[in-house]
mmCIF file of C-alpha atoms and ligand atoms in Angstrom:
data_model
loop_
_atom_site.group_PDB
_atom_site.id
_atom_site.type_symbol
_atom_site.label_atom_id
_atom_site.label_comp_id
_atom_site.label_asym_id
_atom_site.label_seq_id
_atom_site.Cartn_x
_atom_site.Cartn_y
_atom_site.Cartn_z
ATOM 1 C CA UNK N 116 -79.720 5.132 -5.288
ATOM 2 C CA UNK N 117 -80.384 1.424 -4.729
ATOM 3 C CA UNK N 118 -77.534 -1.050 -4.305
ATOM 4 C CA UNK N 119 -79.066 -4.377 -5.361
ATOM 5 C CA UNK N 120 -77.918 -7.937 -4.709
ATOM 6 C CA UNK N 121 -75.037 -7.259 -2.374
ATOM 7 C CA UNK N 122 -74.073 -9.372 0.638
ATOM 8 C CA UNK N 123 -73.756 -7.648 3.998
ATOM 9 C CA UNK N 124 -72.256 -9.143 7.172
ATOM 10 C CA UNK N 125 -74.902 -9.832 9.818
ATOM 11 C CA UNK N 126 -73.829 -11.682 12.965
ATOM 12 C CA UNK N 127 -70.827 -13.180 11.242
ATOM 13 C CA UNK N 128 -72.873 -14.433 8.270
ATOM 14 C CA UNK N 129 -73.206 -13.156 4.738
ATOM 15 C CA UNK N 130 -76.791 -12.118 4.033
ATOM 16 C CA UNK N 131 -78.115 -10.929 0.681
ATOM 17 C CA UNK N 132 -79.792 -7.486 0.894
ATOM 18 C CA UNK N 133 -80.694 -4.415 -1.129
ATOM 19 C CA UNK N 134 -79.695 -1.002 0.237
ATOM 20 C CA UNK N 135 -81.543 2.258 -0.397
ATOM 21 C CA UNK N 136 -79.490 5.451 -0.127
ATOM 22 C CA UNK N 137 -81.149 8.867 -0.193
ATOM 23 C CA UNK N 138 -78.934 11.925 -0.186
ATOM 24 C CA UNK N 139 -76.171 10.849 2.185
ATOM 25 C CA UNK N 140 -78.209 8.514 4.409
ATOM 26 C CA UNK N 141 -78.948 4.759 4.340
ATOM 27 C CA UNK N 142 -82.756 4.737 4.281
ATOM 28 C CA UNK N 143 -83.467 1.000 4.062
ATOM 29 C CA UNK N 144 -81.730 -2.382 4.096
ATOM 30 C CA UNK N 145 -84.208 -5.028 2.964
ATOM 31 C CA UNK N 146 -84.477 -8.296 1.047
ATOM 32 C CA UNK N 147 -85.921 -6.606 -1.990
ATOM 33 C CA UNK N 148 -86.189 -2.897 -2.722
ATOM 34 C CA UNK N 149 -87.696 -1.720 -5.996
ATOM 35 C CA UNK N 150 -88.281 1.784 -7.266
ATOM 36 C CA UNK N 151 -88.955 3.273 -10.651
ATOM 37 C CA UNK N 152 -87.329 6.582 -9.817
ATOM 38 C CA UNK N 153 -84.099 5.598 -8.073
ATOM 39 C CA UNK N 154 -80.851 4.788 -9.860
ATOM 40 C CA UNK N 155 -80.225 1.033 -9.459
ATOM 41 C CA UNK N 156 -76.721 -0.431 -9.203
ATOM 42 C CA UNK N 157 -76.552 -4.231 -9.441
ATOM 43 C CA UNK N 158 -73.769 -5.530 -7.196
ATOM 44 C CA UNK N 159 -74.031 -9.106 -8.474
ATOM 45 C CA UNK N 160 -73.338 -10.859 -5.154
ATOM 46 C CA UNK N 161 -70.407 -8.711 -4.058
ATOM 47 C CA UNK N 162 -69.581 -7.981 -0.397
ATOM 48 C CA UNK N 163 -70.851 -4.666 1.009
ATOM 49 C CA UNK N 164 -68.964 -3.248 3.986
ATOM 50 C CA UNK N 165 -68.683 0.063 5.787
ATOM 51 C CA UNK N 166 -65.835 2.105 4.220
ATOM 52 C CA UNK N 167 -62.506 0.930 5.641
ATOM 53 C CA UNK N 168 -60.299 2.966 7.987
ATOM 54 C CA UNK N 169 -56.510 3.090 7.662
ATOM 55 C CA UNK N 170 -54.957 4.730 10.712
ATOM 56 C CA UNK N 171 -51.422 4.901 9.306
ATOM 57 C CA UNK N 172 -50.654 6.427 5.903
ATOM 58 C CA UNK N 173 -48.005 8.770 4.468
ATOM 59 C CA UNK N 174 -49.404 11.164 1.884
ATOM 60 C CA UNK N 175 -46.240 13.315 1.602
ATOM 61 C CA UNK N 176 -47.940 16.686 1.198
ATOM 62 C CA UNK N 177 -46.791 19.271 2.037
ATOM 63 C CA UNK N 178 -43.145 18.709 1.205
ATOM 64 C CA UNK N 179 -42.653 15.622 -0.927
ATOM 65 C CA UNK N 180 -45.338 15.908 -3.589
ATOM 66 C CA UNK N 181 -43.266 13.999 -6.160
ATOM 67 C CA UNK N 182 -43.952 10.828 -4.098
ATOM 68 C CA UNK N 183 -47.653 11.371 -3.348
ATOM 69 C CA UNK N 184 -50.106 14.189 -2.770
ATOM 70 C CA UNK N 185 -53.208 14.416 -0.622
ATOM 71 C CA UNK N 186 -55.188 14.100 -3.839
ATOM 72 C CA UNK N 187 -53.360 11.070 -5.256
ATOM 73 C CA UNK N 188 -53.127 9.350 -1.855
ATOM 74 C CA UNK N 189 -56.799 9.769 -1.016
ATOM 75 C CA UNK N 190 -57.812 8.663 -4.539
ATOM 76 C CA UNK N 191 -55.650 5.551 -4.177
ATOM 77 C CA UNK N 192 -57.320 4.936 -0.795
ATOM 78 C CA UNK N 193 -60.784 5.318 -2.340
ATOM 79 C CA UNK N 194 -59.763 2.694 -4.901
ATOM 80 C CA UNK N 195 -58.884 0.405 -1.988
ATOM 81 C CA UNK N 196 -62.285 0.923 -0.322
ATOM 82 C CA UNK N 197 -60.856 3.178 2.394
ATOM 83 C CA UNK N 198 -63.028 6.187 3.289
ATOM 84 C CA UNK N 199 -61.145 7.407 6.364
ATOM 85 C CA UNK N 200 -57.415 7.664 6.950
ATOM 86 C CA UNK N 201 -54.873 9.180 9.303
ATOM 87 C CA UNK N 202 -51.846 10.775 7.578
ATOM 88 C CA UNK N 203 -48.530 10.691 9.460
ATOM 89 C CA UNK N 204 -46.559 13.885 10.189
ATOM 90 C CA UNK N 205 -43.162 13.264 8.525
ATOM 91 C CA UNK N 206 -43.809 16.183 6.176
ATOM 92 C CA UNK N 207 -42.211 19.530 5.375
ATOM 93 C CA UNK N 208 -43.140 21.574 7.304
ATOM 94 C CA UNK N 209 -43.781 18.998 10.052
ATOM 95 C CA UNK N 210 -47.221 19.607 11.626
ATOM 96 C CA UNK N 211 -45.661 20.332 15.017
ATOM 97 C CA UNK N 212 -47.668 23.502 15.729
ATOM 98 C CA UNK N 213 -51.090 24.954 15.045
ATOM 99 C CA UNK N 214 -49.920 26.946 12.037
ATOM 100 C CA UNK N 215 -48.356 23.979 10.232
ATOM 101 C CA UNK N 216 -51.285 21.720 11.034
ATOM 102 C CA UNK N 217 -53.681 24.278 9.614
ATOM 103 C CA UNK N 218 -51.582 24.406 6.419
ATOM 104 C CA UNK N 219 -51.914 20.640 6.012
ATOM 105 C CA UNK N 220 -55.619 20.754 6.838
ATOM 106 C CA UNK N 221 -56.193 23.406 4.218
ATOM 107 C CA UNK N 222 -54.809 21.091 1.526
ATOM 108 C CA UNK N 223 -56.931 18.255 2.909
ATOM 109 C CA UNK N 224 -60.023 20.434 2.736
ATOM 110 C CA UNK N 225 -59.247 21.362 -0.865
ATOM 111 C CA UNK N 226 -58.051 18.051 -2.295
ATOM 112 C CA UNK N 227 -58.949 15.015 -0.165
ATOM 113 C CA UNK N 228 -61.631 12.699 -1.557
ATOM 114 C CA UNK N 229 -61.885 10.758 1.738
ATOM 115 C CA UNK N 230 -61.947 11.764 5.422
ATOM 116 C CA UNK N 231 -58.462 12.588 6.753
ATOM 117 C CA UNK N 232 -57.457 13.023 10.395
ATOM 118 C CA UNK N 233 -53.815 14.163 10.333
ATOM 119 C CA UNK N 234 -51.396 13.367 13.141
ATOM 120 C CA UNK N 235 -49.523 16.189 14.829
ATOM 121 C CA UNK N 236 -45.925 15.459 15.793
ATOM 122 C CA UNK N 237 -44.682 14.635 19.300
ATOM 123 C CA UNK N 238 -41.484 16.663 18.988
ATOM 124 C CA UNK N 239 -40.548 19.804 17.058
ATOM 125 C CA UNK N 240 -39.640 18.801 13.512
ATOM 126 C CA UNK N 241 -39.829 15.135 14.664
ATOM 127 C CA UNK N 242 -36.248 15.741 15.826
ATOM 128 C CA UNK N 243 -36.686 14.289 19.307
ATOM 129 C CA UNK N 244 -35.085 17.311 21.034
ATOM 130 C CA UNK N 245 -38.002 19.468 22.121
ATOM 131 C CA UNK N 246 -41.670 18.634 22.669
ATOM 132 C CA UNK N 247 -44.326 20.089 20.393
ATOM 133 C CA UNK N 248 -46.811 22.452 22.072
ATOM 134 C CA UNK N 249 -49.696 20.064 22.322
ATOM 135 C CA UNK N 250 -51.575 22.505 24.519
ATOM 136 C CA UNK N 251 -51.889 24.772 21.446
ATOM 137 C CA UNK N 252 -53.101 22.252 18.871
ATOM 138 C CA UNK N 253 -54.651 19.277 20.698
ATOM 139 C CA UNK N 254 -58.124 20.224 19.544
ATOM 140 C CA UNK N 255 -57.062 19.797 15.887
ATOM 141 C CA UNK N 256 -55.885 16.179 16.180
ATOM 142 C CA UNK N 257 -56.988 12.726 17.288
ATOM 143 C CA UNK N 258 -53.398 11.623 17.817
ATOM 144 C CA UNK N 259 -49.724 12.589 17.723
ATOM 145 C CA UNK N 260 -46.730 10.582 16.500
ATOM 146 C CA UNK N 261 -43.096 10.911 15.444
ATOM 147 C CA UNK N 262 -43.552 8.099 12.938
ATOM 148 C CA UNK N 263 -40.405 7.129 11.122
ATOM 149 C CA UNK N 264 -38.444 8.106 14.236
ATOM 150 C CA UNK N 265 -38.430 6.327 17.581
ATOM 151 C CA UNK N 266 -38.729 8.048 20.968
ATOM 152 C CA UNK N 267 -35.291 8.145 22.497
ATOM 153 C CA UNK N 268 -35.732 10.964 24.984
ATOM 154 C CA UNK N 269 -37.934 9.516 27.691
ATOM 155 C CA UNK N 270 -38.383 12.809 29.545
ATOM 156 C CA UNK N 271 -39.937 14.447 26.515
ATOM 157 C CA UNK N 272 -42.092 11.399 25.839
ATOM 158 C CA UNK N 273 -43.271 11.329 29.459
ATOM 159 C CA UNK N 274 -44.217 15.010 29.371
ATOM 160 C CA UNK N 275 -46.234 14.476 26.184
ATOM 161 C CA UNK N 276 -47.885 11.382 27.654
ATOM 162 C CA UNK N 277 -49.194 13.433 30.568
ATOM 163 C CA UNK N 278 -50.566 16.054 28.183
ATOM 164 C CA UNK N 279 -52.028 13.407 25.858
ATOM 165 C CA UNK N 280 -53.844 11.997 28.870
ATOM 166 C CA UNK N 281 -55.109 15.416 29.888
ATOM 167 C CA UNK N 282 -56.418 16.156 26.381
ATOM 168 C CA UNK N 283 -57.548 12.569 25.759
ATOM 169 C CA UNK N 284 -55.639 12.028 22.543
ATOM 170 C CA UNK N 285 -53.567 9.042 21.399
ATOM 171 C CA UNK N 286 -49.785 8.816 21.153
ATOM 172 C CA UNK N 287 -48.892 6.493 18.257
ATOM 173 C CA UNK N 288 -45.415 5.079 18.591
ATOM 174 C CA UNK N 289 -42.977 3.964 15.937
ATOM 175 C CA UNK N 290 -41.058 2.001 18.558
ATOM 176 C CA UNK N 291 -37.392 1.933 17.750
ATOM 177 C CA UNK N 292 -34.303 2.282 19.901
ATOM 178 C CA UNK N 293 -31.711 4.374 18.048
ATOM 179 C CA UNK N 294 -28.931 1.962 19.084
ATOM 180 C CA UNK N 295 -30.211 -0.545 16.549
ATOM 181 C CA UNK N 296 -31.272 1.813 13.805
ATOM 182 C CA UNK N 297 -28.524 0.759 11.388
ATOM 183 C CA UNK N 298 -28.543 -2.966 12.082
ATOM 184 C CA UNK N 299 -32.367 -3.191 12.069
ATOM 185 C CA UNK N 300 -31.963 -5.764 14.828
ATOM 186 C CA UNK N 301 -35.422 -6.732 16.173
ATOM 187 C CA UNK N 302 -34.133 -5.665 19.608
ATOM 188 C CA UNK N 303 -34.600 -2.080 18.407
ATOM 189 C CA UNK N 304 -38.365 -2.611 18.421
ATOM 190 C CA UNK N 305 -38.475 -4.957 21.405
ATOM 191 C CA UNK N 306 -36.533 -2.703 23.796
ATOM 192 C CA UNK N 307 -38.505 0.369 22.802
ATOM 193 C CA UNK N 308 -41.856 -1.392 23.268
ATOM 194 C CA UNK N 309 -40.693 -2.681 26.649
ATOM 195 C CA UNK N 310 -39.845 0.748 28.083
ATOM 196 C CA UNK N 311 -42.775 2.557 26.472
ATOM 197 C CA UNK N 312 -45.321 0.017 27.655
ATOM 198 C CA UNK N 313 -44.145 0.530 31.238
ATOM 199 C CA UNK N 314 -44.582 4.302 30.928
ATOM 200 C CA UNK N 315 -48.021 3.897 29.343
ATOM 201 C CA UNK N 316 -49.057 1.619 32.220
ATOM 202 C CA UNK N 317 -47.864 4.128 34.831
ATOM 203 C CA UNK N 318 -49.279 7.243 33.204
ATOM 204 C CA UNK N 319 -52.437 5.700 31.772
ATOM 205 C CA UNK N 320 -52.582 7.719 28.547
ATOM 206 C CA UNK N 321 -53.965 6.159 25.363
ATOM 207 C CA UNK N 322 -50.877 4.611 23.777
ATOM 208 C CA UNK N 323 -50.882 2.922 20.371
ATOM 209 C CA UNK N 324 -48.010 0.849 18.980
ATOM 210 C CA UNK N 325 -47.592 1.230 15.210
ATOM 211 C CA UNK N 326 -46.711 -1.627 12.853
ATOM 212 C CA UNK N 327 -45.605 -4.253 15.378
ATOM 213 C CA UNK N 328 -43.423 -6.836 13.704
ATOM 214 C CA UNK N 329 -41.809 -9.076 16.311
ATOM 215 C CA UNK N 330 -43.107 -11.948 18.444
ATOM 216 C CA UNK N 331 -41.741 -10.387 21.637
ATOM 217 C CA UNK N 332 -43.462 -7.024 21.162
ATOM 218 C CA UNK N 333 -46.777 -8.651 20.267
ATOM 219 C CA UNK N 334 -46.441 -10.809 23.410
ATOM 220 C CA UNK N 335 -45.854 -7.706 25.566
ATOM 221 C CA UNK N 336 -48.977 -5.989 24.246
ATOM 222 C CA UNK N 337 -51.006 -9.182 24.796
ATOM 223 C CA UNK N 338 -49.788 -9.352 28.400
ATOM 224 C CA UNK N 339 -50.623 -5.688 29.037
ATOM 225 C CA UNK N 340 -54.134 -6.281 27.711
ATOM 226 C CA UNK N 341 -54.516 -9.373 29.910
ATOM 227 C CA UNK N 342 -53.524 -7.229 32.884
ATOM 228 C CA UNK N 343 -56.401 -4.920 32.023
ATOM 229 C CA UNK N 344 -54.620 -1.977 30.400
ATOM 230 C CA UNK N 345 -57.258 -0.978 27.874
ATOM 231 C CA UNK N 346 -55.301 2.223 27.119
ATOM 232 C CA UNK N 347 -52.645 0.154 25.285
ATOM 233 C CA UNK N 348 -53.402 -0.766 21.665
ATOM 234 C CA UNK N 349 -51.543 -1.812 18.541
ATOM 235 C CA UNK N 350 -51.680 -2.184 14.796
ATOM 236 C CA UNK N 351 -50.057 -4.650 12.389
ATOM 237 C CA UNK N 352 -49.366 -3.997 8.708
ATOM 238 C CA UNK N 353 -50.547 -6.439 6.009
ATOM 239 C CA UNK N 354 -46.975 -6.973 4.770
ATOM 240 C CA UNK N 355 -45.798 -8.233 8.171
ATOM 241 C CA UNK N 356 -48.679 -10.718 8.159
ATOM 242 C CA UNK N 357 -48.130 -11.973 4.617
ATOM 243 C CA UNK N 358 -44.368 -11.777 3.941
ATOM 244 C CA UNK N 359 -41.238 -12.805 5.829
ATOM 245 C CA UNK N 360 -37.559 -11.965 5.449
ATOM 246 C CA UNK N 361 -36.772 -14.927 3.199
ATOM 247 C CA UNK N 362 -38.552 -12.959 0.466
ATOM 248 C CA UNK N 363 -36.260 -9.960 0.738
ATOM 249 C CA UNK N 364 -34.111 -9.941 -2.365
ATOM 250 C CA UNK N 365 -32.396 -6.961 -3.906
ATOM 251 C CA UNK N 366 -35.729 -5.486 -4.938
ATOM 252 C CA UNK N 367 -36.194 -2.371 -2.781
ATOM 253 C CA UNK N 368 -39.968 -2.818 -2.976
ATOM 254 C CA UNK N 369 -39.449 -5.354 -0.197
ATOM 255 C CA UNK N 370 -37.616 -2.797 1.932
ATOM 256 C CA UNK N 371 -39.493 -1.073 4.731
ATOM 257 C CA UNK N 372 -39.161 -0.154 8.391
ATOM 258 C CA UNK N 373 -39.757 -2.214 10.467
ATOM 259 C CA UNK N 374 -38.308 -4.725 8.001
ATOM 260 C CA UNK N 375 -39.753 -8.119 7.119
ATOM 261 C CA UNK N 376 -38.898 -10.465 9.970
ATOM 262 C CA UNK N 377 -38.514 -14.197 10.661
ATOM 263 C CA UNK N 378 -41.339 -16.663 10.057
ATOM 264 C CA UNK N 379 -41.867 -17.039 13.850
ATOM 265 C CA UNK N 380 -42.545 -13.311 14.012
ATOM 266 C CA UNK N 381 -44.999 -13.461 11.129
ATOM 267 C CA UNK N 382 -46.821 -16.349 12.810
ATOM 268 C CA UNK N 383 -46.946 -14.385 16.084
ATOM 269 C CA UNK N 384 -48.481 -11.434 14.221
ATOM 270 C CA UNK N 385 -51.127 -13.786 12.792
ATOM 271 C CA UNK N 386 -51.809 -15.127 16.289
ATOM 272 C CA UNK N 387 -52.364 -11.521 17.413
ATOM 273 C CA UNK N 388 -54.787 -11.089 14.553
ATOM 274 C CA UNK N 389 -56.726 -14.153 15.669
ATOM 275 C CA UNK N 390 -56.746 -13.723 19.461
ATOM 276 C CA UNK N 391 -57.623 -10.027 19.639
ATOM 277 C CA UNK N 392 -54.198 -8.670 20.622
ATOM 278 C CA UNK N 393 -54.051 -6.730 17.374
ATOM 279 C CA UNK N 394 -56.552 -3.868 17.328
ATOM 280 C CA UNK N 395 -56.157 -2.538 13.803
ATOM 281 C CA UNK N 396 -54.802 -3.444 10.410
ATOM 282 C CA UNK N 397 -52.943 -0.371 9.142
ATOM 283 C CA UNK N 398 -50.965 -0.179 5.930
ATOM 284 C CA UNK N 399 -48.093 2.244 6.682
ATOM 285 C CA UNK N 400 -48.689 3.296 3.049
ATOM 286 C CA UNK N 401 -45.252 4.814 2.292
ATOM 287 C CA UNK N 402 -44.885 5.958 -1.310
ATOM 288 C CA UNK N 403 -41.401 6.531 -2.758
ATOM 289 C CA UNK N 404 -40.580 7.401 -6.363
ATOM 290 C CA UNK N 405 -39.288 4.835 -8.836
ATOM 291 C CA UNK N 406 -36.025 6.719 -9.052
ATOM 292 C CA UNK N 407 -35.473 6.397 -5.280
ATOM 293 C CA UNK N 408 -36.464 2.749 -5.171
ATOM 294 C CA UNK N 409 -34.166 1.951 -8.110
ATOM 295 C CA UNK N 410 -31.159 3.065 -6.055
ATOM 296 C CA UNK N 411 -28.839 0.493 -4.582
ATOM 297 C CA UNK N 412 -30.820 -1.603 -2.012
ATOM 298 C CA UNK N 413 -28.876 -0.128 0.917
ATOM 299 C CA UNK N 414 -29.472 3.451 -0.232
ATOM 300 C CA UNK N 415 -33.117 3.078 -1.264
ATOM 301 C CA UNK N 416 -35.622 4.574 1.216
ATOM 302 C CA UNK N 417 -37.807 2.417 3.473
ATOM 303 C CA UNK N 418 -41.451 1.919 2.708
ATOM 304 C CA UNK N 419 -44.063 0.382 0.431
ATOM 305 C CA UNK N 420 -47.474 1.521 -0.756
ATOM 306 C CA UNK N 421 -50.452 -0.339 0.712
ATOM 307 C CA UNK N 422 -53.867 1.317 0.576
ATOM 308 C CA UNK N 423 -54.970 -0.397 -2.649
ATOM 309 C CA UNK N 424 -54.138 -3.906 -1.442
ATOM 310 C CA UNK N 425 -55.084 -3.775 2.259
ATOM 311 C CA UNK N 426 -58.443 -5.496 1.891
ATOM 312 C CA UNK N 427 -57.570 -8.117 -0.780
ATOM 313 C CA UNK N 428 -54.493 -9.241 1.202
ATOM 314 C CA UNK N 429 -56.355 -9.644 4.475
ATOM 315 C CA UNK N 430 -59.407 -11.191 2.823
ATOM 316 C CA UNK N 431 -57.472 -13.672 0.661
ATOM 317 C CA UNK N 432 -54.922 -14.767 3.226
ATOM 318 C CA UNK N 433 -56.938 -14.754 6.444
ATOM 319 C CA UNK N 434 -60.701 -14.615 5.855
ATOM 320 C CA UNK N 435 -61.079 -16.849 2.803
ATOM 321 C CA UNK N 436 -58.839 -19.378 4.584
ATOM 322 C CA UNK N 437 -61.000 -19.202 7.745
ATOM 323 C CA UNK N 438 -58.128 -18.000 9.920
ATOM 324 C CA UNK N 439 -60.241 -15.027 11.042
ATOM 325 C CA UNK N 440 -64.006 -14.524 10.924
ATOM 326 C CA UNK N 441 -65.994 -11.933 9.004
ATOM 327 C CA UNK N 442 -66.798 -10.105 12.243
ATOM 328 C CA UNK N 443 -63.154 -9.986 13.269
ATOM 329 C CA UNK N 444 -62.275 -8.569 9.840
ATOM 330 C CA UNK N 445 -64.863 -5.806 10.369
ATOM 331 C CA UNK N 446 -63.409 -5.015 13.791
ATOM 332 C CA UNK N 447 -59.836 -4.842 12.496
ATOM 333 C CA UNK N 448 -60.545 -2.562 9.558
ATOM 334 C CA UNK N 449 -63.531 -0.486 10.728
ATOM 335 C CA UNK N 450 -64.796 -0.669 14.315
ATOM 336 C CA UNK N 451 -61.549 -0.918 16.294
ATOM 337 C CA UNK N 452 -59.910 2.041 14.511
ATOM 338 C CA UNK N 453 -63.017 4.068 15.455
ATOM 339 C CA UNK N 454 -62.733 2.977 19.101
ATOM 340 C CA UNK N 455 -58.972 3.388 19.441
ATOM 341 C CA UNK N 456 -58.823 6.879 17.901
ATOM 342 C CA UNK N 457 -62.351 8.057 18.868
ATOM 343 C CA UNK N 458 -63.289 8.705 15.230
ATOM 344 C CA UNK N 459 -66.872 9.436 14.139
ATOM 345 C CA UNK N 460 -69.017 6.287 14.232
ATOM 346 C CA UNK N 461 -69.656 4.364 11.019
ATOM 347 C CA UNK N 462 -72.121 1.515 10.566
ATOM 348 C CA UNK N 463 -73.944 -0.204 7.743
ATOM 349 C CA UNK N 464 -77.388 0.386 9.196
ATOM 350 C CA UNK N 465 -80.593 2.305 8.542
ATOM 351 C CA UNK N 466 -80.299 5.973 9.515
ATOM 352 C CA UNK N 467 -76.500 6.015 9.258
ATOM 353 C CA UNK N 468 -74.350 7.979 6.811
ATOM 354 C CA UNK N 469 -73.817 6.077 3.549
ATOM 355 C CA UNK N 470 -70.127 5.275 3.840
ATOM 356 C CA UNK N 471 -69.664 2.048 1.903
ATOM 357 C CA UNK N 472 -67.171 -0.113 0.021
ATOM 358 C CA UNK N 473 -68.088 -3.045 -2.231
ATOM 359 C CA UNK N 474 -65.563 -5.874 -2.650
ATOM 360 C CA UNK N 475 -65.525 -8.572 -5.310
ATOM 361 C CA UNK N 476 -64.727 -11.588 -3.149
ATOM 362 C CA UNK N 477 -65.680 -14.128 -5.802
ATOM 363 C CA UNK N 478 -63.160 -13.108 -8.406
ATOM 364 C CA UNK N 479 -59.408 -13.617 -8.404
ATOM 365 C CA UNK N 480 -57.474 -10.697 -9.873
ATOM 366 C CA UNK N 481 -53.772 -10.225 -10.540
ATOM 367 C CA UNK N 482 -52.672 -6.886 -9.062
ATOM 368 C CA UNK N 483 -50.811 -5.059 -11.805
ATOM 369 C CA UNK N 484 -48.465 -2.086 -12.118
ATOM 370 C CA UNK N 485 -50.750 -0.381 -14.623
ATOM 371 C CA UNK N 486 -53.726 -0.161 -12.280
ATOM 372 C CA UNK N 487 -51.889 1.556 -9.399
ATOM 373 C CA UNK N 488 -53.559 4.878 -8.527
ATOM 374 C CA UNK N 489 -50.894 6.011 -6.131
ATOM 375 C CA UNK N 490 -48.309 8.354 -7.623
ATOM 376 C CA UNK N 491 -45.600 5.916 -6.514
ATOM 377 C CA UNK N 492 -45.590 2.282 -7.571
ATOM 378 C CA UNK N 493 -43.463 0.677 -4.851
ATOM 379 C CA UNK N 494 -45.523 -2.416 -4.070
ATOM 380 C CA UNK N 495 -44.102 -5.891 -3.405
ATOM 381 C CA UNK N 496 -47.522 -7.285 -4.325
ATOM 382 C CA UNK N 497 -47.468 -6.505 -8.049
ATOM 383 C CA UNK N 498 -48.223 -9.775 -9.848
ATOM 384 C CA UNK N 499 -49.923 -11.345 -6.817
ATOM 385 C CA UNK N 500 -53.266 -13.074 -7.356
ATOM 386 C CA UNK N 501 -55.826 -11.910 -4.803
ATOM 387 C CA UNK N 502 -59.558 -12.031 -4.094
ATOM 388 C CA UNK N 503 -61.551 -9.099 -2.813
ATOM 389 C CA UNK N 504 -60.525 -6.049 -4.809
ATOM 390 C CA UNK N 505 -62.774 -3.047 -4.234
ATOM 391 C CA UNK N 506 -65.259 -2.157 -6.982
ATOM 392 C CA UNK N 507 -67.296 0.734 -5.583
ATOM 393 C CA UNK N 508 -66.683 3.311 -2.863
ATOM 394 C CA UNK N 509 -69.356 5.646 -1.503
ATOM 395 C CA UNK N 510 -68.537 8.461 0.907
ATOM 396 C CA UNK N 511 -71.312 10.597 2.385
ATOM 397 C CA UNK N 512 -73.722 9.139 -0.173
ATOM 398 C CA UNK N 513 -71.504 10.063 -3.122
ATOM 399 C CA UNK N 514 -69.717 7.626 -5.398
ATOM 400 C CA UNK N 515 -65.998 8.405 -5.151
ATOM 401 C CA UNK N 516 -64.723 5.276 -6.944
ATOM 402 C CA UNK N 517 -66.533 3.017 -9.402
ATOM 403 C CA UNK N 518 -65.021 0.032 -11.163
ATOM 404 C CA UNK N 519 -68.246 -1.937 -11.631
ATOM 405 C CA UNK N 520 -67.961 -1.582 -15.393
ATOM 406 C CA UNK N 521 -71.431 -0.344 -16.193
ATOM 407 C CA UNK N 522 -74.717 -0.664 -14.383
ATOM 408 C CA UNK N 523 -75.094 -4.394 -14.932
ATOM 409 C CA UNK N 524 -71.649 -5.815 -14.912
HETATM 410 O O1 DOR P 810 -41.079 1.960 5.862
HETATM 411 C C1 DOR P 810 -41.337 3.031 6.375
HETATM 412 N N1 DOR P 810 -41.583 4.133 5.656
HETATM 413 N N2 DOR P 810 -41.353 3.105 7.705
HETATM 414 C C2 DOR P 810 -41.479 4.263 8.337
HETATM 415 O O2 DOR P 810 -41.480 4.253 9.529
HETATM 416 C C3 DOR P 810 -41.589 5.533 7.610
HETATM 417 C C4 DOR P 810 -42.075 5.316 6.251
HETATM 418 C C5 DOR P 810 -41.886 6.485 5.337
HETATM 419 O O3 DOR P 810 -42.231 7.599 5.722
HETATM 420 O O4 DOR P 810 -41.424 6.295 4.221
HETATM 421 ZN ZN1 ZN P 811 -45.269 4.969 8.906
#
């Protein structure tokens, strides 16, 4: 297969190239590749990137298949140009032991259209009372988390941190102090980050803060990095970079945890995007059914879907506006996730596996309800005009999503 007339990112510049893919390998990247035998796909000046990586998704299977399944979630991700993801463990059964993890991995093997690296849980049933037996399943995971629940038993967390260090896996923290769980006061995040960062500094395990949303927590991670703690990393979700709390109305599609914060917090998150404090963009893709989201705002569950809009939001708001560079965008959505979680290497280069997404950065498109691939439709971005929707996704040399509209669109 030849991908013709795409733009790749080379040293922070867009350069027009053709790409030859044979079987699952990139065989050539040159100014002009012609062949009478190969299938030719004209990309018409679109942006070609390595497939994106989303280190924080909820695919709800096993347990809550009416919200999302591994199949629907990975297909929605493929539509968004994501070829690798890390599903969180708030499932039923919770992957808190080898047996449950293997159950989840079986479904992944059968149904996933992209690469999935599931998280194990930190505590049994994510209940915070008893640690999971990491020594029995560490070889099956890149990371563990109790996402959705904060760590409020420091002895258990400490014990798991020592084991995580021993086995060289990441602990991903949904930092939240239970005292503030009802009020959603930003102190809930700030106090948890403060105490966890101290433990991570002392113990030296790889410690990753999920969906940071406040200025104070971003500042603490920046300081730790300045002090040289390379084991401490963080992610920020697109919605915390693009929306603030003034937009929260009674529409539960604007309800998530952590919630939308003040404008100063949003600006601090953007600063972290610019100055390198933020390692990864991660969506916290959290599907909930229309029935649940139609409940009274207070009763409706937290969470919004995100895999289909991750790239267009970041591209439109921060790259097109020159707030971050092309190279920084690549780091945030591809290379840093690989480094932080020690995932298999991906690169748009000759000899590498063909793992590619093609984004239409020249066309503005209104994101609509009808196009949503995810089983749940809870997006606050429906109706938003964005550049950079994905048009073609290739995983291991195989087309897994194609919206080019014919060979010569
Ligand atoms: O908004 C959220 N939704 N935040 C979480 O931490 C969990 C997630 C979910 O599982 O729905
Ligand atoms: Zn989450």
